[in-house]
């Protein structure tokens, strides 16, 4: 029996209003979803609930809106993409609480699916504010959390609701936890982690514990720049959180004490503009021009990363090594992904990767199916790896 309640425990839900927290924080370019993996992964839960006659009300966030509602962060286009993936109509309400949401829910028939607007249009969501949670709960009889990739957030829609309504883990939440336990519960050493991407401030603290769990930590992407700057390297106009230099230094100290190797880029692909076709050059990491941005790790670094992948028995990866959405800055990510996939196929590596953009990058490289396991989660996956309790999972425990 699972440690938490699953859809096997949900009972008769015919005609019931089921609030389902999903992660629709998918990569989007020019208004189009560029990787639908997160939508595909929630399809089984939605089909099961709808098939049992529930009114399925989806709750989700999109991006990190700062100032309330804005079209840029609306879930409306994602409702259309969700309908396409599910192959069935998905209604949309332009608010997640109040009369607009209430009327849309009241108009639902058994089996219908409705997506409510971005929960993060309310600041109260991220504060897990009890009054806001009650407003969300007003539209449901039951809560199902299928957003493992947002389970590291103690927000109203990920944690608070489970205190107010009978609550269950969705099929994806269940599958993610089971797959991670199977792949990484007792990992074969050496364990090598690759961490890149752009969410530096929200992920850097995780590295403090991660260096105690892995034998080597390869740092690429935007994350590397903060470490390079902390070490005194001039990273020009690169994405870099200079105020996090003390944290980066402390992580390097902790890593040395734990015997974890830290691998930083020795070269980078530098451009002056962040756009397709921008002129770029590969330079030694000590030679980044003042007006340049490192948008990918360079060829020498790619070789070094390949050597670490060869040494690894287990690979854990979150965060692309460069701005892979724009060629040619996808080069290092694609090369490392193909290398890890080949080792996995040869039976020499257990490879587990996760994160909304990381999954998109592996799909872009054409190797997502060759990894041992691909999680929808990035930050949540790293926190799980750290052994940290995930609020959205903990609250579902029996
Ligand atoms: N050197 C870089 N400079 C700017 N952005 C980068 C760089 N390297 C990677 N990125 C960006 O990081 C983003 C993904 O980061 P993140 O959200 O942390 O990953 P995930 O969604 O897989 O958890 C991508 O959009 C990619 O373009
Ligand atoms: O995309 C997500 O996480 P990820 O980038 O770590 O994979 C989740 O939707 C969580 O989003 P958040 O990091 O804005 O809370």
CSV table of N, CA, C and O in Angstrom, one decimal, residues 23 109 120 131 165 174 229 240 253-254 295 311 322 330:
chain,number,residue,atom,x,y,z
A,23,UNK,N,0.4,20.5,-13.0
A,23,UNK,CA,1.4,21.5,-13.4
A,23,UNK,C,1.3,21.7,-14.9
A,23,UNK,O,1.7,20.9,-15.7
A,109,UNK,N,-21.2,19.5,-16.3
A,109,UNK,CA,-21.9,18.2,-16.2
A,109,UNK,C,-20.9,17.1,-15.7
A,109,UNK,O,-19.7,17.4,-15.8
A,120,UNK,N,-1.6,31.9,-9.5
A,120,UNK,CA,-0.6,32.9,-9.0
A,120,UNK,C,-1.0,34.3,-9.4
A,120,UNK,O,-0.3,35.3,-9.1
A,131,UNK,N,-7.5,32.1,4.0
A,131,UNK,CA,-8.8,32.7,3.5
A,131,UNK,C,-8.8,32.4,2.0
A,131,UNK,O,-9.9,32.1,1.4
A,165,UNK,N,-10.0,19.6,2.3
A,165,UNK,CA,-10.9,18.6,1.5
A,165,UNK,C,-10.3,17.2,1.6
A,165,UNK,O,-9.0,17.1,1.8
A,174,UNK,N,1.8,9.7,-8.1
A,174,UNK,CA,2.1,8.4,-7.6
A,174,UNK,C,3.2,7.8,-8.4
A,174,UNK,O,4.2,7.3,-7.9
A,229,UNK,N,31.4,33.7,-11.1
A,229,UNK,CA,31.6,35.1,-10.6
A,229,UNK,C,32.0,35.0,-9.1
A,229,UNK,O,32.9,35.8,-8.7
A,240,UNK,N,23.4,36.1,-14.1
A,240,UNK,CA,24.3,35.9,-13.0
A,240,UNK,C,23.6,36.6,-11.8
A,240,UNK,O,23.2,37.7,-11.8
A,253,UNK,N,32.8,25.1,-0.6
A,253,UNK,CA,33.5,24.7,0.7
A,253,UNK,C,32.9,23.3,1.1
A,253,UNK,O,33.6,22.4,1.4
A,254,UNK,N,31.6,23.3,1.2
A,254,UNK,CA,30.9,22.1,1.7
A,254,UNK,C,31.2,20.9,0.7
A,254,UNK,O,31.4,19.8,1.2
A,295,UNK,N,26.0,31.9,-23.3
A,295,UNK,CA,24.7,31.3,-23.6
A,295,UNK,C,24.8,29.8,-23.7
A,295,UNK,O,23.8,29.1,-23.9
A,311,UNK,N,32.3,8.3,-16.2
A,311,UNK,CA,32.7,7.8,-14.9
A,311,UNK,C,31.5,7.4,-14.0
A,311,UNK,O,31.6,6.7,-13.1
A,322,UNK,N,22.7,25.2,-21.5
A,322,UNK,CA,22.7,26.5,-22.2
A,322,UNK,C,21.3,26.9,-22.6
A,322,UNK,O,20.4,26.2,-22.3
A,330,UNK,N,22.1,25.3,-28.2
A,330,UNK,CA,21.6,24.0,-27.7
A,330,UNK,C,22.7,22.9,-27.8
A,330,UNK,O,22.5,21.8,-27.4
